PDB file of C-alpha atoms and ligand atoms in Angstrom:
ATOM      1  CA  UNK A   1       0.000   0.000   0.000  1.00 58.00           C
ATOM      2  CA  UNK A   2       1.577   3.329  -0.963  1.00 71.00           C
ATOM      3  CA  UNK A   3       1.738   6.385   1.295  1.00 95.00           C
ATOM      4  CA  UNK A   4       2.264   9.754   0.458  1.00 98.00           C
ATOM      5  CA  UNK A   5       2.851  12.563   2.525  1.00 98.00           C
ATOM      6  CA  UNK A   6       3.716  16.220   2.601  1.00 98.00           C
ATOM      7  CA  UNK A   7       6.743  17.076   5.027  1.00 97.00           C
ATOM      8  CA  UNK A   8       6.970  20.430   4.293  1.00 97.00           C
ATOM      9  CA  UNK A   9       5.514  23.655   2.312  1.00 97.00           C
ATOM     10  CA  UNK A  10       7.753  22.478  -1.022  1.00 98.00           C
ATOM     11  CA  UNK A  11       8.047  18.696  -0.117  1.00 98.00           C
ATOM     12  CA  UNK A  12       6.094  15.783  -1.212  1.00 98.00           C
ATOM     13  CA  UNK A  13       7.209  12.263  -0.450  1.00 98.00           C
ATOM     14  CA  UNK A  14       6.370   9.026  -1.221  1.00 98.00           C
ATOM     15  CA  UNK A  15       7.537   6.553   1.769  1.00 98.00           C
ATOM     16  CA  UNK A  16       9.760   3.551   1.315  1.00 98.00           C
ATOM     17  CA  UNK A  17       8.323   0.090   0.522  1.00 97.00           C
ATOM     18  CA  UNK A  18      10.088  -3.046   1.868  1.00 94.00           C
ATOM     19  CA  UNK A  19       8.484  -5.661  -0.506  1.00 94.00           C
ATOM     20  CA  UNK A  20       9.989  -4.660  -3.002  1.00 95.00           C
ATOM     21  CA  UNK A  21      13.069  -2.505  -1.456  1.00 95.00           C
ATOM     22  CA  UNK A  22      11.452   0.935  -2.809  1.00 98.00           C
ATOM     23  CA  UNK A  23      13.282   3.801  -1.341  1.00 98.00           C
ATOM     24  CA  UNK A  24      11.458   7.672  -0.614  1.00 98.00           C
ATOM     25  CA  UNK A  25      10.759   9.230  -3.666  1.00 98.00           C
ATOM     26  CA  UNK A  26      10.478  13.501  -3.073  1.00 98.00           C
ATOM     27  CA  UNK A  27       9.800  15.782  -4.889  1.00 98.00           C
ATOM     28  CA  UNK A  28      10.841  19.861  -4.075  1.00 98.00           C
ATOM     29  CA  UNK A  29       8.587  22.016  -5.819  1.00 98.00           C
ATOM     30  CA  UNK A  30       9.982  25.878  -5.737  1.00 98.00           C
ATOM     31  CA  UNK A  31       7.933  28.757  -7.727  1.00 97.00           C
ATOM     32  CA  UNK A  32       9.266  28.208 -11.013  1.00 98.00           C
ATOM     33  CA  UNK A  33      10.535  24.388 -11.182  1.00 98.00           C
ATOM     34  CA  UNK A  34      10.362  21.270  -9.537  1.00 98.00           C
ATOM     35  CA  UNK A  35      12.800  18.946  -8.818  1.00 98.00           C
ATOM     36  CA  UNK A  36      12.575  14.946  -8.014  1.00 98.00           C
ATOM     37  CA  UNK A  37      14.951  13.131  -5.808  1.00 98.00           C
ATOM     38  CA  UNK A  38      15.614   9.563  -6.920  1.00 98.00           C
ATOM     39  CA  UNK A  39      13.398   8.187 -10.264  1.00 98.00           C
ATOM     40  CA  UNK A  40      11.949   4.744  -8.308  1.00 98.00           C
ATOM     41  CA  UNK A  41      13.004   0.999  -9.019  1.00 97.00           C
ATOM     42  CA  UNK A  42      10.352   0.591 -11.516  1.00 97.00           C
ATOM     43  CA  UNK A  43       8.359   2.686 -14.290  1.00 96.00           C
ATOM     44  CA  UNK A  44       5.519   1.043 -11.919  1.00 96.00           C
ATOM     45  CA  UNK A  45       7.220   2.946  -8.595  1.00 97.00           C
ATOM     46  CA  UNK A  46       7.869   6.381 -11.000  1.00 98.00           C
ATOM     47  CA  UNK A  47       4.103   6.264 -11.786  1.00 97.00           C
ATOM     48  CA  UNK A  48       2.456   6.003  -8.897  1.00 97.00           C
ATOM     49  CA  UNK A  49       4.166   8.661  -7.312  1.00 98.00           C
ATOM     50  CA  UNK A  50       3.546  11.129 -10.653  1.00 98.00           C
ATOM     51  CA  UNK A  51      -0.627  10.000  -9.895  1.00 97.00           C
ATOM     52  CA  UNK A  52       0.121  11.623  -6.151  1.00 98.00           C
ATOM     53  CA  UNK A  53       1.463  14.678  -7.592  1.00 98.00           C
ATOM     54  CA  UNK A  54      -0.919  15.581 -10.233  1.00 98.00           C
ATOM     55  CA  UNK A  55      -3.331  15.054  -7.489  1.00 97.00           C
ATOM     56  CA  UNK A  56      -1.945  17.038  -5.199  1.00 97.00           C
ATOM     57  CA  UNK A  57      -1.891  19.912  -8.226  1.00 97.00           C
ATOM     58  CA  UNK A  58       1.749  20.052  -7.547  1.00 98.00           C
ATOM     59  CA  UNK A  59       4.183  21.368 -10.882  1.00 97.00           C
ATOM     60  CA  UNK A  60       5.248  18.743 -12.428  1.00 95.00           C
ATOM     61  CA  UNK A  61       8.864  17.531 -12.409  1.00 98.00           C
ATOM     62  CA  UNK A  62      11.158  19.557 -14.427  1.00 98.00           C
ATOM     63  CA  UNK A  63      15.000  18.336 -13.399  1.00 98.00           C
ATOM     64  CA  UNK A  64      15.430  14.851 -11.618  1.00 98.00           C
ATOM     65  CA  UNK A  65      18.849  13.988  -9.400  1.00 98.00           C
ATOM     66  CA  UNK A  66      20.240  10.375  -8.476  1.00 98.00           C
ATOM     67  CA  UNK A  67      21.577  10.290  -5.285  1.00 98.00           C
ATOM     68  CA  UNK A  68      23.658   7.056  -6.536  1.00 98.00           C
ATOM     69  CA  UNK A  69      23.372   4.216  -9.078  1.00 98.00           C
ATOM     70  CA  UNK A  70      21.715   1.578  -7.365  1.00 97.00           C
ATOM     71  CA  UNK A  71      18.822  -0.176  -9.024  1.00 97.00           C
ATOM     72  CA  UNK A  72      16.062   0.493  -6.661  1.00 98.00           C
ATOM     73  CA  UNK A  73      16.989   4.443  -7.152  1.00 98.00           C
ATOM     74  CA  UNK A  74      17.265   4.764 -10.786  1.00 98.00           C
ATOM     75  CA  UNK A  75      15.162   1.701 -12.696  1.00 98.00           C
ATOM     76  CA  UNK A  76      12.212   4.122 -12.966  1.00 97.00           C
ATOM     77  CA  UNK A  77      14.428   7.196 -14.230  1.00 97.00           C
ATOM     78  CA  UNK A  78      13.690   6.229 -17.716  1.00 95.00           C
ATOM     79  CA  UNK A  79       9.522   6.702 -16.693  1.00 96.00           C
ATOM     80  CA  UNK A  80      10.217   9.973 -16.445  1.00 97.00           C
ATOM     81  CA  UNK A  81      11.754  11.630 -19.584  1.00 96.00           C
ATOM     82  CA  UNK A  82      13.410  14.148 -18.039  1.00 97.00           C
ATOM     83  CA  UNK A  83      17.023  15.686 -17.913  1.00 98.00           C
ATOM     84  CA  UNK A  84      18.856  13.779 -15.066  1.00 98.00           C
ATOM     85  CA  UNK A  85      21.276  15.102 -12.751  1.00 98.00           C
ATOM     86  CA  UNK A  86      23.995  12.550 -11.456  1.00 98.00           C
ATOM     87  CA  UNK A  87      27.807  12.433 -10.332  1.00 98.00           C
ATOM     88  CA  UNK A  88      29.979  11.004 -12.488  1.00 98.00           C
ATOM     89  CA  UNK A  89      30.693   7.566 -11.206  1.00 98.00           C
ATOM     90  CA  UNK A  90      26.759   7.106 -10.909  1.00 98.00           C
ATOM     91  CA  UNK A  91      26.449   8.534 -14.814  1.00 98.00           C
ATOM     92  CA  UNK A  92      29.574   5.775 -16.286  1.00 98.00           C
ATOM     93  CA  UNK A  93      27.397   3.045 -14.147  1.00 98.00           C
ATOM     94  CA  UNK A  94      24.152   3.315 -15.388  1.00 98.00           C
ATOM     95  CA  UNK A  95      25.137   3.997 -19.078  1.00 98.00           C
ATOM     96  CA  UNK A  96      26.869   0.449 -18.484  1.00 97.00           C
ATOM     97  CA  UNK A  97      23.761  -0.494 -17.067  1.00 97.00           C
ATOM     98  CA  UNK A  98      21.999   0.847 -20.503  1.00 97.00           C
ATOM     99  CA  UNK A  99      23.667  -1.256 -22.704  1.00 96.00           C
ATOM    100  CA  UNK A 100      23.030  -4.596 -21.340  1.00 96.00           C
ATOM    101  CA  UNK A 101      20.116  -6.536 -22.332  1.00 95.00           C
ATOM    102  CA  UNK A 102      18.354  -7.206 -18.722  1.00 96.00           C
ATOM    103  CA  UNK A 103      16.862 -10.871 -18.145  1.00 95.00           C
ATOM    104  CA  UNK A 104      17.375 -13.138 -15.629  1.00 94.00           C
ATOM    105  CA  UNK A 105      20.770 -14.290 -16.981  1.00 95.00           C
ATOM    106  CA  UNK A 106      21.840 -10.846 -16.807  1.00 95.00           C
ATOM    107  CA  UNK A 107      20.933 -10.397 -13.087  1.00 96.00           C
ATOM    108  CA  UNK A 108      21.991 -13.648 -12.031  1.00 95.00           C
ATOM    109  CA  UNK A 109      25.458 -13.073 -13.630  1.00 96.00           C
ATOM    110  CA  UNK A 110      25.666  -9.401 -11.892  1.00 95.00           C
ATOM    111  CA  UNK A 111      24.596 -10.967  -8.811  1.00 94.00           C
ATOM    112  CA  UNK A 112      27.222 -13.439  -9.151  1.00 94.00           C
ATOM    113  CA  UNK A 113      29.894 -10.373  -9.543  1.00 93.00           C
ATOM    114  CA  UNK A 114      28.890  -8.793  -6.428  1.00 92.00           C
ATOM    115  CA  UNK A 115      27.160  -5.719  -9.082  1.00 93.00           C
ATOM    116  CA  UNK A 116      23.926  -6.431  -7.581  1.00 94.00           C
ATOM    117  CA  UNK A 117      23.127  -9.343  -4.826  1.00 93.00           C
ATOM    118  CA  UNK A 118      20.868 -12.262  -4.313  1.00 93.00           C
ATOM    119  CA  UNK A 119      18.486  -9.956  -2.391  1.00 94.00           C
ATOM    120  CA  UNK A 120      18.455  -7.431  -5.193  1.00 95.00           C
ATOM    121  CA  UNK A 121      17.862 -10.082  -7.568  1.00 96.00           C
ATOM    122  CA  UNK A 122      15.087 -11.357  -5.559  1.00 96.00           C
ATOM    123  CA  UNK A 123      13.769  -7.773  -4.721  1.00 96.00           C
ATOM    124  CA  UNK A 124      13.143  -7.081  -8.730  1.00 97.00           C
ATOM    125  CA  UNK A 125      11.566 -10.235  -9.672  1.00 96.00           C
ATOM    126  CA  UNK A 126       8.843  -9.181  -7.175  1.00 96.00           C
ATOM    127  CA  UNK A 127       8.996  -6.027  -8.675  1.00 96.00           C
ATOM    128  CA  UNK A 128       8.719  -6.599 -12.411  1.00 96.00           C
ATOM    129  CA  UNK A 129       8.115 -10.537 -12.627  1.00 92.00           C
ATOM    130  CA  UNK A 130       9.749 -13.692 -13.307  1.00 85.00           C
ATOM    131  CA  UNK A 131      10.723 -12.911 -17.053  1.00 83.00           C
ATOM    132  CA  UNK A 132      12.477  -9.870 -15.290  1.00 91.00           C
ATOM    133  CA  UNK A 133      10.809  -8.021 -18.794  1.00 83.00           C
ATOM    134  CA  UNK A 134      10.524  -4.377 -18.976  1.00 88.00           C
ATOM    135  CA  UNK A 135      13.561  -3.535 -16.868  1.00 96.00           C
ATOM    136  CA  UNK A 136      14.925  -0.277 -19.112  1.00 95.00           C
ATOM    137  CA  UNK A 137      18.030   1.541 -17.517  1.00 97.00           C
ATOM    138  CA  UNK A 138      18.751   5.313 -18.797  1.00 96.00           C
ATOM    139  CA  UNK A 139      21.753   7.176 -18.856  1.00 96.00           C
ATOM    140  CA  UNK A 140      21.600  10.315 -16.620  1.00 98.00           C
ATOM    141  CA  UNK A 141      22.574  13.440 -18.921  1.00 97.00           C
ATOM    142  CA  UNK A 142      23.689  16.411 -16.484  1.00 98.00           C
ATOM    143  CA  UNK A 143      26.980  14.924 -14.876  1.00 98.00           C
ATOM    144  CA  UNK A 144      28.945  16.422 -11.902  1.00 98.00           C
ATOM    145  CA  UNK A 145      31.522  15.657  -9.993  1.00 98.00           C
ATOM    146  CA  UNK A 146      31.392  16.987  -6.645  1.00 98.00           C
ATOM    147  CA  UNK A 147      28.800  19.448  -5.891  1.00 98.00           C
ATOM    148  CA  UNK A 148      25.949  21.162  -8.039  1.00 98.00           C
ATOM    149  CA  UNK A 149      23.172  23.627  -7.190  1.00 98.00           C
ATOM    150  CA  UNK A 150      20.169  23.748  -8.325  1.00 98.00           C
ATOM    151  CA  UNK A 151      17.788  26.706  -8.338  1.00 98.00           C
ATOM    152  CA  UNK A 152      13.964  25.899  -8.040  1.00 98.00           C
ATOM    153  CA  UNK A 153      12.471  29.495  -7.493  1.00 98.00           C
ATOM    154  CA  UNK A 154      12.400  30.428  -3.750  1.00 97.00           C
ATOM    155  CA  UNK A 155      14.374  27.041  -2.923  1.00 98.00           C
ATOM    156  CA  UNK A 156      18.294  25.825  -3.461  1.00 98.00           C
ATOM    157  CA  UNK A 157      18.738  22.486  -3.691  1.00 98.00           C
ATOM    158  CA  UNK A 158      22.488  21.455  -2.878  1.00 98.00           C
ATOM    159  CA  UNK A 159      23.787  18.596  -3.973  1.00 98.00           C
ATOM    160  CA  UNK A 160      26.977  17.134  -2.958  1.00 98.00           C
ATOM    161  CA  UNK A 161      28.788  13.638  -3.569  1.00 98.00           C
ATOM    162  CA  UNK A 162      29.968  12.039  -0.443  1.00 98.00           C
ATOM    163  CA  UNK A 163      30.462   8.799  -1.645  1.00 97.00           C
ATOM    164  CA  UNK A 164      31.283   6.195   1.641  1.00 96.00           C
ATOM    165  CA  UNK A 165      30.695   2.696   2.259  1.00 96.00           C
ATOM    166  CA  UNK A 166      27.278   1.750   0.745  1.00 96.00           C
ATOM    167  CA  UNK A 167      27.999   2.970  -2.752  1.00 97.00           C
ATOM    168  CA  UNK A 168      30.858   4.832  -3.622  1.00 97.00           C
ATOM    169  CA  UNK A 169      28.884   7.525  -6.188  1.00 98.00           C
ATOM    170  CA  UNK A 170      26.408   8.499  -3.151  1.00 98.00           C
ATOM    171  CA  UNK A 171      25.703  11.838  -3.153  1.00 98.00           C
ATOM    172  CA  UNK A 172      23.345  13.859  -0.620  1.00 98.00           C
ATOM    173  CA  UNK A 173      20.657  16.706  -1.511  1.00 98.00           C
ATOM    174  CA  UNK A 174      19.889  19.916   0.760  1.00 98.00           C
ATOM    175  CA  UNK A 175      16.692  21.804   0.466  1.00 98.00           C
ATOM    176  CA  UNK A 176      18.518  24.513   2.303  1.00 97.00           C
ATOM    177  CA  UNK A 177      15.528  26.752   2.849  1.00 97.00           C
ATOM    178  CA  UNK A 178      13.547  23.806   4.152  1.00 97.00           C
ATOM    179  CA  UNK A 179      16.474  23.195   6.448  1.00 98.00           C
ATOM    180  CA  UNK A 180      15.979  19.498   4.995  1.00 98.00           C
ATOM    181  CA  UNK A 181      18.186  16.974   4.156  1.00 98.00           C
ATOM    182  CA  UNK A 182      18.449  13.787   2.032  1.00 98.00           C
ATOM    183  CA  UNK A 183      20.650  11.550   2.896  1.00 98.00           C
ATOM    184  CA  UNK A 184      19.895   8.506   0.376  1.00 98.00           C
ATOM    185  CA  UNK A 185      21.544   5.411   1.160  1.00 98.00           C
ATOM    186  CA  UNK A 186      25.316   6.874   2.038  1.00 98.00           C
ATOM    187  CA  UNK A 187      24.777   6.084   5.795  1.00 97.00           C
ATOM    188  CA  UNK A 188      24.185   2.285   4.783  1.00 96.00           C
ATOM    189  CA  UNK A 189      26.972  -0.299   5.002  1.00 96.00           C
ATOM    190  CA  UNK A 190      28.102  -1.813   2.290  1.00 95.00           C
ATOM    191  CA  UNK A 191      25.621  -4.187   0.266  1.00 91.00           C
ATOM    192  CA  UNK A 192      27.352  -5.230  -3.159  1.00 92.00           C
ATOM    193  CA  UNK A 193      30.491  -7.188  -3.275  1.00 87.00           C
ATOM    194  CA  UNK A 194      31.086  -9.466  -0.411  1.00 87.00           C
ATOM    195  CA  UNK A 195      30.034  -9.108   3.579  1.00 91.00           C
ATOM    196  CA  UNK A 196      28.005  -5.757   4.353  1.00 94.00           C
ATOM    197  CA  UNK A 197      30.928  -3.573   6.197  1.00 95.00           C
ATOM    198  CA  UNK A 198      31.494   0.059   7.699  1.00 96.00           C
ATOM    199  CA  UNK A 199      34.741   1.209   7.693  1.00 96.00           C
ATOM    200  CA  UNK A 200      35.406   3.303  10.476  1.00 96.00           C
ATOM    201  CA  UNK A 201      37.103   6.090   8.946  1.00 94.00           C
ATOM    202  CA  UNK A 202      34.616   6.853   5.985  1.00 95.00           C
ATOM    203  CA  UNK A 203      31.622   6.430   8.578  1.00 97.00           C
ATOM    204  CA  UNK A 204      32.756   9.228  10.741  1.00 97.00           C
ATOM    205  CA  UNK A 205      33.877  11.440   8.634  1.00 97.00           C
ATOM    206  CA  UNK A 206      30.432  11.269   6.706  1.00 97.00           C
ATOM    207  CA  UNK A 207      29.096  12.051  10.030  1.00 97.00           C
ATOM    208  CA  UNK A 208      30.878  14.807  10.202  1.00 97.00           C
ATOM    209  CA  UNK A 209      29.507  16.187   6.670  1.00 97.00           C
ATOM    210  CA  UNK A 210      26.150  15.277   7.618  1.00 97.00           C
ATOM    211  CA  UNK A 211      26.277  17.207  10.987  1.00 96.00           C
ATOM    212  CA  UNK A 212      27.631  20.233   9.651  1.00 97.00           C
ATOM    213  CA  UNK A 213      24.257  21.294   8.104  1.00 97.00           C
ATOM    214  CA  UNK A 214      22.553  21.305  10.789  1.00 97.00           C
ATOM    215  CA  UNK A 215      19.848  20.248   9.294  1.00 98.00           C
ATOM    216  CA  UNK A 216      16.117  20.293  10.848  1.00 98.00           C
ATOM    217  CA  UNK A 217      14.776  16.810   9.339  1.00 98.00           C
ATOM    218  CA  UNK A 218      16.823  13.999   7.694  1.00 98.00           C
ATOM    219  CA  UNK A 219      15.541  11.849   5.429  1.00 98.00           C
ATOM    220  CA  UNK A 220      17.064   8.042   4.856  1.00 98.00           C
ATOM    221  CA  UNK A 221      15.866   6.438   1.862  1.00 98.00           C
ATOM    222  CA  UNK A 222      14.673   3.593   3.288  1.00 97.00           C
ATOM    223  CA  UNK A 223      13.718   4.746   6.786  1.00 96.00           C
ATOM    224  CA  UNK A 224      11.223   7.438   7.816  1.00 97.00           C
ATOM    225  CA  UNK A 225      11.978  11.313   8.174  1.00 97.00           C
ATOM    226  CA  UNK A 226      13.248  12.121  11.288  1.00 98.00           C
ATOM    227  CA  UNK A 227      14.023  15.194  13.215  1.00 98.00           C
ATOM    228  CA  UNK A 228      17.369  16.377  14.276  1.00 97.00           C
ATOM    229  CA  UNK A 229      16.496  15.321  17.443  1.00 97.00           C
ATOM    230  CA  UNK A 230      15.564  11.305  16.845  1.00 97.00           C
ATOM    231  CA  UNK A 231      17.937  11.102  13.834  1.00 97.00           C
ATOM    232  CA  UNK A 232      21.048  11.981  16.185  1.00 95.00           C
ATOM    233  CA  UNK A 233      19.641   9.981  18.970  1.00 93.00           C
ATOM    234  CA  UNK A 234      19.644   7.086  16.558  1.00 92.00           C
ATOM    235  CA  UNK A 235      23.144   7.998  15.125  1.00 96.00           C
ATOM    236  CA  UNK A 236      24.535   8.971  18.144  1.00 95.00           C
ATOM    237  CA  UNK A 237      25.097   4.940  19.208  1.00 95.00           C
ATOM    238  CA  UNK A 238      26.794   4.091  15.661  1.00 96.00           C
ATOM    239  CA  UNK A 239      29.066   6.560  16.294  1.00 97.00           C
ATOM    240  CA  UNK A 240      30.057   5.412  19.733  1.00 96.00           C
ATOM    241  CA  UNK A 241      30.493   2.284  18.131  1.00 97.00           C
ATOM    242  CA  UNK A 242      32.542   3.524  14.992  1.00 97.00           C
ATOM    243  CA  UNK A 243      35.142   5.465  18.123  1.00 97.00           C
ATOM    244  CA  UNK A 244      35.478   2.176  20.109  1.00 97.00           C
ATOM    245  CA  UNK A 245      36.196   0.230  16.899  1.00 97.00           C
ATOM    246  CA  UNK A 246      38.704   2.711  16.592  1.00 95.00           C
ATOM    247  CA  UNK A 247      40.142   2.265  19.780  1.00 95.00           C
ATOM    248  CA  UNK A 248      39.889  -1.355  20.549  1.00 96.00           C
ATOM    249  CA  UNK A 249      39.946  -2.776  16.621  1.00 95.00           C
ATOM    250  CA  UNK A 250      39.577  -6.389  15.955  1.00 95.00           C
ATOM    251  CA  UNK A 251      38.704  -7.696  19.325  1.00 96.00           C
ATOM    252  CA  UNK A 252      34.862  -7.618  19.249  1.00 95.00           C
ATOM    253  CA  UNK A 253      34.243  -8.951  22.869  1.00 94.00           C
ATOM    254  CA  UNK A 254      36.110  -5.381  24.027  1.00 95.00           C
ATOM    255  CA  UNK A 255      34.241  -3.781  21.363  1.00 95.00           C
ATOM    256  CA  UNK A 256      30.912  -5.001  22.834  1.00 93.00           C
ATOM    257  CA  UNK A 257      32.086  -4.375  26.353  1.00 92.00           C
ATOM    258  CA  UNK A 258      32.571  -1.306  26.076  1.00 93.00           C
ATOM    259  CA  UNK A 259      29.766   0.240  23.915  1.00 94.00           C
ATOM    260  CA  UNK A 260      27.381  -1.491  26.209  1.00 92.00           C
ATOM    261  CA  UNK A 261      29.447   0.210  29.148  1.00 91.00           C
ATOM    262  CA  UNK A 262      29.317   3.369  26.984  1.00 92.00           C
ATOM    263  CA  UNK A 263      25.356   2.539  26.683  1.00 91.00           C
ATOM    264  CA  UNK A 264      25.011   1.985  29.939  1.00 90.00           C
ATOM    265  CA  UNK A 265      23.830  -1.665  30.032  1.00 88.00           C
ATOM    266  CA  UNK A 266      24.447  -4.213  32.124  1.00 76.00           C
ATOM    267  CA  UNK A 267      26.712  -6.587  29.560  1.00 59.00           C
ATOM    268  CA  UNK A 268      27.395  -7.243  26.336  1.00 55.00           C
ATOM    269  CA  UNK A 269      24.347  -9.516  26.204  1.00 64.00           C
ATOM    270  CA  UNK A 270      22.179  -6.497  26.791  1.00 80.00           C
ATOM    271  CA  UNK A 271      23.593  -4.539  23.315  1.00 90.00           C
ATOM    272  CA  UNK A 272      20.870  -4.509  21.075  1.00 91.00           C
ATOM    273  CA  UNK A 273      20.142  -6.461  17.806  1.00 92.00           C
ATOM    274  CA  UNK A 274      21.173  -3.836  15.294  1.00 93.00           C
ATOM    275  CA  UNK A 275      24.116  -2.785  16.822  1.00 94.00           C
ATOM    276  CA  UNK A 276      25.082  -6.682  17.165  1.00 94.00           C
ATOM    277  CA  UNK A 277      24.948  -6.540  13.456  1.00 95.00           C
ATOM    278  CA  UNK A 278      26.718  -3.094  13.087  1.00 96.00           C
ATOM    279  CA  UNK A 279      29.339  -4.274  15.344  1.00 96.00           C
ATOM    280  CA  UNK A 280      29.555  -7.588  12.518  1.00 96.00           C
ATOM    281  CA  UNK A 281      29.731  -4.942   9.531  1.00 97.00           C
ATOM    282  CA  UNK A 282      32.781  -3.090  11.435  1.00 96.00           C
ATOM    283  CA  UNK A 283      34.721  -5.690  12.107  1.00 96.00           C
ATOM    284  CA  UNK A 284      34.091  -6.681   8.052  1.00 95.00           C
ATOM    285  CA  UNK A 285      35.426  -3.385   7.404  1.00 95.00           C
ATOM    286  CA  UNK A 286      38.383  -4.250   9.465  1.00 93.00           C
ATOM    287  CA  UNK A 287      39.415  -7.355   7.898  1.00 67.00           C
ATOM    288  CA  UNK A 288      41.342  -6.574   5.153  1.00 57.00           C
TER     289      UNK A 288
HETATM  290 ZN1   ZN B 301      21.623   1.863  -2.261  1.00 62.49          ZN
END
């Protein structure tokens, strides 16, 4: 079941779906232009979320930006027909991407080279069948390579590659009047190409980037919007964990010790599910 919402005066969303791994579509509608954030996983995805803005009478899309290559964020670009902002390692992906004929052969033999993985695979046969027919990737036309404004009418979007460990093209888009921030994936380990992993170094410093903006909500593509207040109560524990990685490295029991000391639980049995498996995708990014 699709849901839509308004977050702000200039910002319509459509939420994430897990069935099919769909992240937030937005789009930021200034006085003069509007601009869409991510084109959907499917022309099915792109369309349904066109219905909610003609319905809502908002102007519609004129400019659309990537905020990396992944399939679930650009398979429904080519819905759109519109000129396509994306960085440059995004842009040499997905005309790649174009060129391939896309059936199940082709996915299982991406799959098998860690382009996509089994759960992707699995993720667009729900999405567009078994026959895998009427996938149709697009090459993005407007290419940058590490920041680009874009003026809506009233509203700056800036957009800014930060790459990190979930895709290395990621790039992040503030609606700077909106004091609102899109994050896409970047703050998601690893999920191509062997064990998910967050190396310490890049997660931090993206951190960093991310708090410098100060932004007022933060939006995760595949998570809800949050405030500045829950998202950095929700961050605030990875990055504990990301400073004791640093300081104890490979020896996880320490590791869990003392983030659940840090936490202020009882023992290491007491550390929560999801930073169990965070602690896992450190030490991946460790091993080397
Ligand atoms: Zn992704």
């Amino acid at each position: 079941m699709s849901e839509f919402e308004r977050i702000s005066e200039h910002i319509y969303i459509m939420h994430a779906e897990e069935a099919t791994d769909r992240p937030i579509l937005a789009a930021v509608a200034g006085s003069s232009r509007t601009l869409l954030i991510d084109g959907g996983n499917s022309p099915a995805h792109a369309a349904a979320f066109r219905e909610y803005l003609e319905r809502e009478g908002v102007r519609s899309p004129d400019v659309l930006v990537l905020t990396h290559h992944h399939w679930d964020h650009s398979f429904g670009l080519a819905e759109w027909s519109l000129p396509a902002i994306a960085q440059r390692q995004t842009a040499d992906i997905l005309r790649g991407f174009a060129q391939l004929e896309w059936n199940e052969e082709t996915v299982r033999r991406l799959a098998a080279d860690g382009v996509l993985s089994e759960r992707s695979a699995a993720d667009m046969r729900k999405e567009y069948g078994e026959d895998l027919a009427g996938i149709r990737v697009e090459e993005p036309n407007i290419v940058f390579e590490r920041f680009i404004d874009v003026h809506l009418g009233g509203l700056t979007c800036e957009i800014r590659f930060v790459g990190g460990d979930h895709s290395a093209d990621s790039c992040i888009v503030f609606v700077k009047e909106e004091g609102t921030l899109f994050l896409g994936d970047a703050l998601s380990p690893s999920v191509y190409g062997g064990p998910m992993k967050y190396t310490t170094g890049k997660f931090l410093a993206l951190l960093d980037t991310i708090f410098a903006y100060g932004a007022d909500v933060l939006v995760e593509s595949h998570g809800r919007p949050a405030s500045r207040e829950e998202f950095y109560h929700d961050v605030r524990r990875y990055e504990q964990l990301a400073r004791v990685v640093l300081r104890r490295g490979a020896d996880r029991d320490a590791v869990e010790r003392d983030l659940a000391a840090e936490l202020g639980l009882t023992g290491a049995e007491a550390l929560p599910e999801e930073l169990r498996e965070a602690v896992t995708y450190f030490m991946n990014g460790l091993s080397k």
